[in-house]
Each structure stands twice: as C-alpha cells, then as structure tokens.
C-alpha cells in the first residue's frame, strides 16, 4: 500500500458526499417547484380554470420541469387552500425544537392526503440536521453563484411597502437577520 492510497479514498469519499449533497439540493429545488405548481393549480381553480400539470413531460428535455395546460371550467369548486396562497410566508426564525401540538401532524397529513399527496414529516434530530445542512448549502450557493445571486436579489423586497406594492418577492424582514448578518 502506498502513501497515496488513503488520499485517493479520501478524495473519493469527498466526491461522493458532494454528489449526494448535489442530489439533495436538486430534490429541494424540485420541492420548491412543486409548491409553485400547487399554487398555480389552486389559483387557477379559484379563478374558474382547470390547470393540468405534467411534471417532467419530455424525457428528451430534462430542463423542462413542468407543463401546464389551462381550460375554462365553470362551476369548479374553489379549493379551501386557495385562500391561503397570499397568506403563506416563510421566515428564517430559528425554532425552539418543540414538537408539533397534539393533532397537528395528523391534520397536516390529512391536508396532504386530500390533495393526493403524502406528508413526510421529519422529526428526528439527525435528519433535521441533515436537512438544515442541505438548505444551508442551497442558501450559500444562491449567495455565491452569480446568476443565482442576481435572481435572489431581484426577489428581495427591501421594505414592507415594496412587498405590499409588488405583491411578490421576499420581504427582507422575513430573513430574520441580526446585526452580524
């Protein structure tokens, strides 16, 4: 065995972890796209249109993530979740680690099932830590990669008035930044 053998194994292990992290980031982005598609489908139904979504519709074009087709659908019931679209918000506030209130997990799983989905609720600390690492890597990538950084900056709304006026983007206050940030 030569002295370089352990280095090769170490490099392989680092490459493997890097590939695993990349795949998890891809999964996280796919999840965000899924959430956006859900909002489109709900909003369309509330406006009287049936939205049919096909995810990854063309195997020859892996960059085409979703195809949406809209048809007018008079009398379509307004989904209860449609009213929540404009109320949804995300912040970066650090949680205290408390478990969900009794019945909350079952209620969330029921909402997912009603929408034809399945809820995968992560509660164990090692998996939460792993997910935090993946999300943190995604945030870091958005800050350091030029095109992603420009896209992120275009999404930021610097004041509450900007957020209200545009009705889109991320209000900077929601980032929960402190003086060190």
JSON list of C-alpha atoms in Angstrom, two decimals:
[
{"chain": "A", "resi": 1, "resn": "UNK", "atom": "CA", "xyz": [0.00, 0.00, 0.00]},
{"chain": "A", "resi": 2, "resn": "UNK", "atom": "CA", "xyz": [1.41, 3.39, -0.93]},
{"chain": "A", "resi": 3, "resn": "UNK", "atom": "CA", "xyz": [1.05, 6.63, 0.96]},
{"chain": "A", "resi": 4, "resn": "UNK", "atom": "CA", "xyz": [-1.20, 7.99, -1.79]},
{"chain": "A", "resi": 5, "resn": "UNK", "atom": "CA", "xyz": [-3.83, 5.25, -1.45]},
{"chain": "A", "resi": 6, "resn": "UNK", "atom": "CA", "xyz": [-5.56, 6.77, 1.60]},
{"chain": "A", "resi": 7, "resn": "UNK", "atom": "CA", "xyz": [-5.69, 10.15, -0.16]},
{"chain": "A", "resi": 8, "resn": "UNK", "atom": "CA", "xyz": [-7.46, 8.62, -3.14]},
{"chain": "A", "resi": 9, "resn": "UNK", "atom": "CA", "xyz": [-10.02, 7.04, -0.82]},
{"chain": "A", "resi": 10, "resn": "UNK", "atom": "CA", "xyz": [-10.49, 10.36, 0.95]},
{"chain": "A", "resi": 11, "resn": "UNK", "atom": "CA", "xyz": [-10.98, 12.18, -2.35]},
{"chain": "A", "resi": 12, "resn": "UNK", "atom": "CA", "xyz": [-13.48, 9.58, -3.46]},
{"chain": "A", "resi": 13, "resn": "UNK", "atom": "CA", "xyz": [-15.38, 9.93, -0.20]},
{"chain": "A", "resi": 14, "resn": "UNK", "atom": "CA", "xyz": [-15.45, 13.71, -0.55]},
{"chain": "A", "resi": 15, "resn": "UNK", "atom": "CA", "xyz": [-16.62, 13.44, -4.15]},
{"chain": "A", "resi": 16, "resn": "UNK", "atom": "CA", "xyz": [-19.32, 11.01, -3.10]},
{"chain": "A", "resi": 17, "resn": "UNK", "atom": "CA", "xyz": [-20.54, 13.33, -0.32]},
{"chain": "A", "resi": 18, "resn": "UNK", "atom": "CA", "xyz": [-20.50, 16.22, -2.79]},
{"chain": "A", "resi": 19, "resn": "UNK", "atom": "CA", "xyz": [-22.62, 14.28, -5.28]},
{"chain": "A", "resi": 20, "resn": "UNK", "atom": "CA", "xyz": [-25.03, 13.28, -2.52]},
{"chain": "A", "resi": 21, "resn": "UNK", "atom": "CA", "xyz": [-25.34, 16.91, -1.43]},
{"chain": "A", "resi": 22, "resn": "UNK", "atom": "CA", "xyz": [-25.94, 17.98, -5.05]},
{"chain": "A", "resi": 23, "resn": "UNK", "atom": "CA", "xyz": [-28.72, 15.40, -5.41]},
{"chain": "A", "resi": 24, "resn": "UNK", "atom": "CA", "xyz": [-30.32, 16.63, -2.19]},
{"chain": "A", "resi": 25, "resn": "UNK", "atom": "CA", "xyz": [-30.17, 20.21, -3.47]},
{"chain": "A", "resi": 26, "resn": "UNK", "atom": "CA", "xyz": [-31.83, 19.10, -6.70]},
{"chain": "A", "resi": 27, "resn": "UNK", "atom": "CA", "xyz": [-34.55, 17.43, -4.63]},
{"chain": "A", "resi": 28, "resn": "UNK", "atom": "CA", "xyz": [-35.02, 20.63, -2.61]},
{"chain": "A", "resi": 29, "resn": "UNK", "atom": "CA", "xyz": [-35.40, 22.69, -5.80]},
{"chain": "A", "resi": 30, "resn": "UNK", "atom": "CA", "xyz": [-37.88, 20.14, -7.17]},
{"chain": "A", "resi": 31, "resn": "UNK", "atom": "CA", "xyz": [-39.85, 20.53, -3.94]},
{"chain": "A", "resi": 32, "resn": "UNK", "atom": "CA", "xyz": [-39.95, 24.32, -4.40]},
{"chain": "A", "resi": 33, "resn": "UNK", "atom": "CA", "xyz": [-41.12, 23.92, -7.99]},
{"chain": "A", "resi": 34, "resn": "UNK", "atom": "CA", "xyz": [-43.81, 21.53, -6.76]},
{"chain": "A", "resi": 35, "resn": "UNK", "atom": "CA", "xyz": [-45.01, 24.15, -4.27]},
{"chain": "A", "resi": 36, "resn": "UNK", "atom": "CA", "xyz": [-45.16, 26.77, -7.03]},
{"chain": "A", "resi": 37, "resn": "UNK", "atom": "CA", "xyz": [-47.12, 24.41, -9.28]},
{"chain": "A", "resi": 38, "resn": "UNK", "atom": "CA", "xyz": [-49.53, 23.71, -6.42]},
{"chain": "A", "resi": 39, "resn": "UNK", "atom": "CA", "xyz": [-50.12, 27.46, -6.03]},
{"chain": "A", "resi": 40, "resn": "UNK", "atom": "CA", "xyz": [-50.78, 27.77, -9.76]},
{"chain": "A", "resi": 41, "resn": "UNK", "atom": "CA", "xyz": [-53.26, 24.88, -9.75]},
{"chain": "A", "resi": 42, "resn": "UNK", "atom": "CA", "xyz": [-55.07, 26.24, -6.67]},
{"chain": "A", "resi": 43, "resn": "UNK", "atom": "CA", "xyz": [-55.14, 29.79, -8.01]},
{"chain": "A", "resi": 44, "resn": "UNK", "atom": "CA", "xyz": [-56.41, 28.64, -11.39]},
{"chain": "A", "resi": 45, "resn": "UNK", "atom": "CA", "xyz": [-59.23, 26.69, -9.78]},
{"chain": "A", "resi": 46, "resn": "UNK", "atom": "CA", "xyz": [-60.20, 29.72, -7.71]},
{"chain": "A", "resi": 47, "resn": "UNK", "atom": "CA", "xyz": [-60.38, 31.72, -10.97]},
{"chain": "A", "resi": 48, "resn": "UNK", "atom": "CA", "xyz": [-62.58, 29.11, -12.68]},
{"chain": "A", "resi": 49, "resn": "UNK", "atom": "CA", "xyz": [-59.92, 27.28, -14.67]},
{"chain": "A", "resi": 50, "resn": "UNK", "atom": "CA", "xyz": [-58.78, 23.70, -14.56]},
{"chain": "A", "resi": 51, "resn": "UNK", "atom": "CA", "xyz": [-54.96, 23.53, -14.52]},
{"chain": "A", "resi": 52, "resn": "UNK", "atom": "CA", "xyz": [-53.43, 20.22, -15.51]},
{"chain": "A", "resi": 53, "resn": "UNK", "atom": "CA", "xyz": [-49.77, 19.88, -14.61]},
{"chain": "A", "resi": 54, "resn": "UNK", "atom": "CA", "xyz": [-47.39, 17.33, -16.09]},
{"chain": "A", "resi": 55, "resn": "UNK", "atom": "CA", "xyz": [-44.07, 17.12, -14.29]},
{"chain": "A", "resi": 56, "resn": "UNK", "atom": "CA", "xyz": [-41.00, 16.40, -16.46]},
{"chain": "A", "resi": 57, "resn": "UNK", "atom": "CA", "xyz": [-43.20, 15.92, -19.56]},
{"chain": "A", "resi": 58, "resn": "UNK", "atom": "CA", "xyz": [-40.40, 15.44, -22.09]},
{"chain": "A", "resi": 59, "resn": "UNK", "atom": "CA", "xyz": [-37.63, 12.93, -21.32]},
{"chain": "A", "resi": 60, "resn": "UNK", "atom": "CA", "xyz": [-35.63, 14.39, -24.22]},
{"chain": "A", "resi": 61, "resn": "UNK", "atom": "CA", "xyz": [-35.65, 17.81, -22.49]},
{"chain": "A", "resi": 62, "resn": "UNK", "atom": "CA", "xyz": [-34.66, 17.34, -18.83]},
{"chain": "A", "resi": 63, "resn": "UNK", "atom": "CA", "xyz": [-34.65, 21.12, -18.37]},
{"chain": "A", "resi": 64, "resn": "UNK", "atom": "CA", "xyz": [-38.41, 21.22, -18.96]},
{"chain": "A", "resi": 65, "resn": "UNK", "atom": "CA", "xyz": [-39.67, 20.71, -15.44]},
{"chain": "A", "resi": 66, "resn": "UNK", "atom": "CA", "xyz": [-43.39, 21.22, -15.84]},
{"chain": "A", "resi": 67, "resn": "UNK", "atom": "CA", "xyz": [-46.02, 21.71, -18.49]},
{"chain": "A", "resi": 68, "resn": "UNK", "atom": "CA", "xyz": [-49.26, 23.41, -17.52]},
{"chain": "A", "resi": 69, "resn": "UNK", "atom": "CA", "xyz": [-52.47, 23.38, -19.54]},
{"chain": "A", "resi": 70, "resn": "UNK", "atom": "CA", "xyz": [-55.44, 25.54, -18.62]},
{"chain": "A", "resi": 71, "resn": "UNK", "atom": "CA", "xyz": [-59.08, 25.09, -19.57]},
{"chain": "A", "resi": 72, "resn": "UNK", "atom": "CA", "xyz": [-62.11, 27.07, -18.50]},
{"chain": "A", "resi": 73, "resn": "UNK", "atom": "CA", "xyz": [-64.14, 25.01, -16.04]},
{"chain": "A", "resi": 74, "resn": "UNK", "atom": "CA", "xyz": [-67.37, 26.69, -14.98]},
{"chain": "A", "resi": 75, "resn": "UNK", "atom": "CA", "xyz": [-68.71, 25.56, -11.63]},
{"chain": "A", "resi": 76, "resn": "UNK", "atom": "CA", "xyz": [-65.36, 24.24, -10.42]},
{"chain": "A", "resi": 77, "resn": "UNK", "atom": "CA", "xyz": [-65.30, 24.29, -6.61]},
{"chain": "A", "resi": 78, "resn": "UNK", "atom": "CA", "xyz": [-62.84, 26.76, -5.11]},
{"chain": "A", "resi": 79, "resn": "UNK", "atom": "CA", "xyz": [-60.23, 24.77, -3.18]},
{"chain": "A", "resi": 80, "resn": "UNK", "atom": "CA", "xyz": [-60.09, 25.72, 0.51]},
{"chain": "A", "resi": 81, "resn": "UNK", "atom": "CA", "xyz": [-56.31, 26.12, 0.29]},
{"chain": "A", "resi": 82, "resn": "UNK", "atom": "CA", "xyz": [-56.60, 28.76, -2.46]},
{"chain": "A", "resi": 83, "resn": "UNK", "atom": "CA", "xyz": [-57.41, 31.41, 0.14]},
{"chain": "A", "resi": 84, "resn": "UNK", "atom": "CA", "xyz": [-54.16, 30.61, 1.92]},
{"chain": "A", "resi": 85, "resn": "UNK", "atom": "CA", "xyz": [-51.85, 31.35, -1.03]},
{"chain": "A", "resi": 86, "resn": "UNK", "atom": "CA", "xyz": [-51.48, 35.05, -0.27]},
{"chain": "A", "resi": 87, "resn": "UNK", "atom": "CA", "xyz": [-51.17, 34.36, 3.45]},
{"chain": "A", "resi": 88, "resn": "UNK", "atom": "CA", "xyz": [-48.28, 31.91, 3.14]},
{"chain": "A", "resi": 89, "resn": "UNK", "atom": "CA", "xyz": [-44.99, 33.21, 4.43]},
{"chain": "A", "resi": 90, "resn": "UNK", "atom": "CA", "xyz": [-41.57, 31.87, 5.19]},
{"chain": "A", "resi": 91, "resn": "UNK", "atom": "CA", "xyz": [-39.13, 33.27, 7.67]},
{"chain": "A", "resi": 92, "resn": "UNK", "atom": "CA", "xyz": [-35.68, 32.27, 8.83]},
{"chain": "A", "resi": 93, "resn": "UNK", "atom": "CA", "xyz": [-36.55, 32.42, 12.51]},
{"chain": "A", "resi": 94, "resn": "UNK", "atom": "CA", "xyz": [-34.81, 29.74, 14.49]},
{"chain": "A", "resi": 95, "resn": "UNK", "atom": "CA", "xyz": [-37.35, 27.39, 16.05]},
{"chain": "A", "resi": 96, "resn": "UNK", "atom": "CA", "xyz": [-37.12, 26.13, 19.59]},
{"chain": "A", "resi": 97, "resn": "UNK", "atom": "CA", "xyz": [-37.33, 22.44, 18.67]},
{"chain": "A", "resi": 98, "resn": "UNK", "atom": "CA", "xyz": [-40.68, 21.84, 20.34]},
{"chain": "A", "resi": 99, "resn": "UNK", "atom": "CA", "xyz": [-42.73, 19.03, 18.83]},
{"chain": "A", "resi": 100, "resn": "UNK", "atom": "CA", "xyz": [-45.90, 19.90, 16.98]},
{"chain": "A", "resi": 101, "resn": "UNK", "atom": "CA", "xyz": [-49.03, 20.34, 19.05]},
{"chain": "A", "resi": 102, "resn": "UNK", "atom": "CA", "xyz": [-51.20, 17.27, 19.54]},
{"chain": "A", "resi": 103, "resn": "UNK", "atom": "CA", "xyz": [-53.15, 16.51, 16.40]},
{"chain": "A", "resi": 104, "resn": "UNK", "atom": "CA", "xyz": [-51.15, 18.89, 14.19]},
{"chain": "A", "resi": 105, "resn": "UNK", "atom": "CA", "xyz": [-49.21, 16.13, 12.40]},
{"chain": "A", "resi": 106, "resn": "UNK", "atom": "CA", "xyz": [-52.42, 14.23, 11.69]},
{"chain": "A", "resi": 107, "resn": "UNK", "atom": "CA", "xyz": [-54.12, 17.41, 10.42]},
{"chain": "A", "resi": 108, "resn": "UNK", "atom": "CA", "xyz": [-51.19, 18.17, 8.10]},
{"chain": "A", "resi": 109, "resn": "UNK", "atom": "CA", "xyz": [-51.12, 14.58, 6.83]},
{"chain": "A", "resi": 110, "resn": "UNK", "atom": "CA", "xyz": [-54.86, 14.83, 6.19]},
{"chain": "A", "resi": 111, "resn": "UNK", "atom": "CA", "xyz": [-54.42, 18.02, 4.15]},
{"chain": "A", "resi": 112, "resn": "UNK", "atom": "CA", "xyz": [-51.71, 16.32, 2.10]},
{"chain": "A", "resi": 113, "resn": "UNK", "atom": "CA", "xyz": [-53.88, 13.25, 1.54]},
{"chain": "A", "resi": 114, "resn": "UNK", "atom": "CA", "xyz": [-56.83, 15.44, 0.49]},
{"chain": "A", "resi": 115, "resn": "UNK", "atom": "CA", "xyz": [-54.56, 16.91, -2.20]},
{"chain": "A", "resi": 116, "resn": "UNK", "atom": "CA", "xyz": [-53.44, 13.46, -3.36]},
{"chain": "A", "resi": 117, "resn": "UNK", "atom": "CA", "xyz": [-50.05, 13.74, -1.71]},
{"chain": "A", "resi": 118, "resn": "UNK", "atom": "CA", "xyz": [-48.22, 12.18, 1.21]},
{"chain": "A", "resi": 119, "resn": "UNK", "atom": "CA", "xyz": [-46.62, 14.10, 4.07]},
{"chain": "A", "resi": 120, "resn": "UNK", "atom": "CA", "xyz": [-43.14, 13.04, 5.08]},
{"chain": "A", "resi": 121, "resn": "UNK", "atom": "CA", "xyz": [-42.74, 14.71, 8.44]},
{"chain": "A", "resi": 122, "resn": "UNK", "atom": "CA", "xyz": [-39.16, 14.80, 9.71]},
{"chain": "A", "resi": 123, "resn": "UNK", "atom": "CA", "xyz": [-38.89, 14.97, 13.49]},
{"chain": "A", "resi": 124, "resn": "UNK", "atom": "CA", "xyz": [-35.72, 13.12, 14.43]},
{"chain": "A", "resi": 125, "resn": "UNK", "atom": "CA", "xyz": [-32.73, 15.35, 15.19]},
{"chain": "A", "resi": 126, "resn": "UNK", "atom": "CA", "xyz": [-30.16, 13.67, 12.87]},
{"chain": "A", "resi": 127, "resn": "UNK", "atom": "CA", "xyz": [-32.42, 14.03, 9.82]},
{"chain": "A", "resi": 128, "resn": "UNK", "atom": "CA", "xyz": [-33.33, 17.60, 10.78]},
{"chain": "A", "resi": 129, "resn": "UNK", "atom": "CA", "xyz": [-29.61, 18.38, 11.00]},
{"chain": "A", "resi": 130, "resn": "UNK", "atom": "CA", "xyz": [-29.04, 16.79, 7.60]},
{"chain": "A", "resi": 131, "resn": "UNK", "atom": "CA", "xyz": [-31.87, 18.82, 6.05]},
{"chain": "A", "resi": 132, "resn": "UNK", "atom": "CA", "xyz": [-30.53, 22.00, 7.65]},
{"chain": "A", "resi": 133, "resn": "UNK", "atom": "CA", "xyz": [-27.15, 21.28, 6.06]},
{"chain": "A", "resi": 134, "resn": "UNK", "atom": "CA", "xyz": [-28.73, 20.85, 2.64]},
{"chain": "A", "resi": 135, "resn": "UNK", "atom": "CA", "xyz": [-30.81, 24.02, 2.95]},
{"chain": "A", "resi": 136, "resn": "UNK", "atom": "CA", "xyz": [-27.78, 25.95, 4.20]},
{"chain": "A", "resi": 137, "resn": "UNK", "atom": "CA", "xyz": [-25.74, 24.74, 1.23]},
{"chain": "A", "resi": 138, "resn": "UNK", "atom": "CA", "xyz": [-28.51, 25.90, -1.08]},
{"chain": "A", "resi": 139, "resn": "UNK", "atom": "CA", "xyz": [-28.55, 29.33, 0.56]},
{"chain": "A", "resi": 140, "resn": "UNK", "atom": "CA", "xyz": [-24.76, 29.54, 0.29]},
{"chain": "A", "resi": 141, "resn": "UNK", "atom": "CA", "xyz": [-24.97, 28.62, -3.40]},
{"chain": "A", "resi": 142, "resn": "UNK", "atom": "CA", "xyz": [-27.51, 31.38, -4.00]},
{"chain": "A", "resi": 143, "resn": "UNK", "atom": "CA", "xyz": [-25.16, 33.94, -2.45]},
{"chain": "A", "resi": 144, "resn": "UNK", "atom": "CA", "xyz": [-22.00, 32.77, -4.23]},
{"chain": "A", "resi": 145, "resn": "UNK", "atom": "CA", "xyz": [-23.15, 31.80, -7.75]},
{"chain": "A", "resi": 146, "resn": "UNK", "atom": "CA", "xyz": [-23.54, 34.93, -9.87]},
{"chain": "A", "resi": 147, "resn": "UNK", "atom": "CA", "xyz": [-26.78, 34.12, -11.74]},
{"chain": "A", "resi": 148, "resn": "UNK", "atom": "CA", "xyz": [-28.45, 32.73, -8.62]},
{"chain": "A", "resi": 149, "resn": "UNK", "atom": "CA", "xyz": [-27.33, 35.75, -6.58]},
{"chain": "A", "resi": 150, "resn": "UNK", "atom": "CA", "xyz": [-28.80, 38.16, -9.16]},
{"chain": "A", "resi": 151, "resn": "UNK", "atom": "CA", "xyz": [-32.05, 36.19, -9.18]},
{"chain": "A", "resi": 152, "resn": "UNK", "atom": "CA", "xyz": [-32.22, 36.25, -5.38]},
{"chain": "A", "resi": 153, "resn": "UNK", "atom": "CA", "xyz": [-31.53, 39.99, -5.18]},
{"chain": "A", "resi": 154, "resn": "UNK", "atom": "CA", "xyz": [-34.31, 40.62, -7.71]},
{"chain": "A", "resi": 155, "resn": "UNK", "atom": "CA", "xyz": [-36.68, 38.71, -5.41]},
{"chain": "A", "resi": 156, "resn": "UNK", "atom": "CA", "xyz": [-35.90, 40.76, -2.32]},
{"chain": "A", "resi": 157, "resn": "UNK", "atom": "CA", "xyz": [-38.29, 43.48, -1.21]},
{"chain": "A", "resi": 158, "resn": "UNK", "atom": "CA", "xyz": [-36.37, 45.91, 0.96]},
{"chain": "A", "resi": 159, "resn": "UNK", "atom": "CA", "xyz": [-39.36, 47.46, 2.74]},
{"chain": "A", "resi": 160, "resn": "UNK", "atom": "CA", "xyz": [-42.80, 46.34, 3.81]},
{"chain": "A", "resi": 161, "resn": "UNK", "atom": "CA", "xyz": [-44.18, 48.95, 1.39]},
{"chain": "A", "resi": 162, "resn": "UNK", "atom": "CA", "xyz": [-42.25, 47.36, -1.53]},
{"chain": "A", "resi": 163, "resn": "UNK", "atom": "CA", "xyz": [-43.64, 43.95, -0.58]},
{"chain": "A", "resi": 164, "resn": "UNK", "atom": "CA", "xyz": [-47.21, 45.26, -0.41]},
{"chain": "A", "resi": 165, "resn": "UNK", "atom": "CA", "xyz": [-46.86, 47.24, -3.65]},
{"chain": "A", "resi": 166, "resn": "UNK", "atom": "CA", "xyz": [-45.43, 44.37, -5.72]},
{"chain": "A", "resi": 167, "resn": "UNK", "atom": "CA", "xyz": [-47.30, 41.52, -4.01]},
{"chain": "A", "resi": 168, "resn": "UNK", "atom": "CA", "xyz": [-44.35, 39.22, -4.66]},
{"chain": "A", "resi": 169, "resn": "UNK", "atom": "CA", "xyz": [-40.81, 38.53, -3.55]},
{"chain": "A", "resi": 170, "resn": "UNK", "atom": "CA", "xyz": [-39.30, 38.09, -0.11]},
{"chain": "A", "resi": 171, "resn": "UNK", "atom": "CA", "xyz": [-39.51, 40.91, 2.38]},
{"chain": "A", "resi": 172, "resn": "UNK", "atom": "CA", "xyz": [-36.04, 41.40, 3.90]},
{"chain": "A", "resi": 173, "resn": "UNK", "atom": "CA", "xyz": [-37.55, 41.45, 7.40]},
{"chain": "A", "resi": 174, "resn": "UNK", "atom": "CA", "xyz": [-38.66, 37.83, 6.84]},
{"chain": "A", "resi": 175, "resn": "UNK", "atom": "CA", "xyz": [-34.99, 36.80, 6.64]},
{"chain": "A", "resi": 176, "resn": "UNK", "atom": "CA", "xyz": [-34.69, 37.36, 10.40]},
{"chain": "A", "resi": 177, "resn": "UNK", "atom": "CA", "xyz": [-31.21, 38.85, 10.02]},
{"chain": "A", "resi": 178, "resn": "UNK", "atom": "CA", "xyz": [-29.35, 40.20, 13.03]},
{"chain": "A", "resi": 179, "resn": "UNK", "atom": "CA", "xyz": [-26.60, 42.83, 13.25]},
{"chain": "A", "resi": 180, "resn": "UNK", "atom": "CA", "xyz": [-23.88, 40.30, 12.39]},
{"chain": "A", "resi": 181, "resn": "UNK", "atom": "CA", "xyz": [-25.62, 39.39, 9.14]}
]
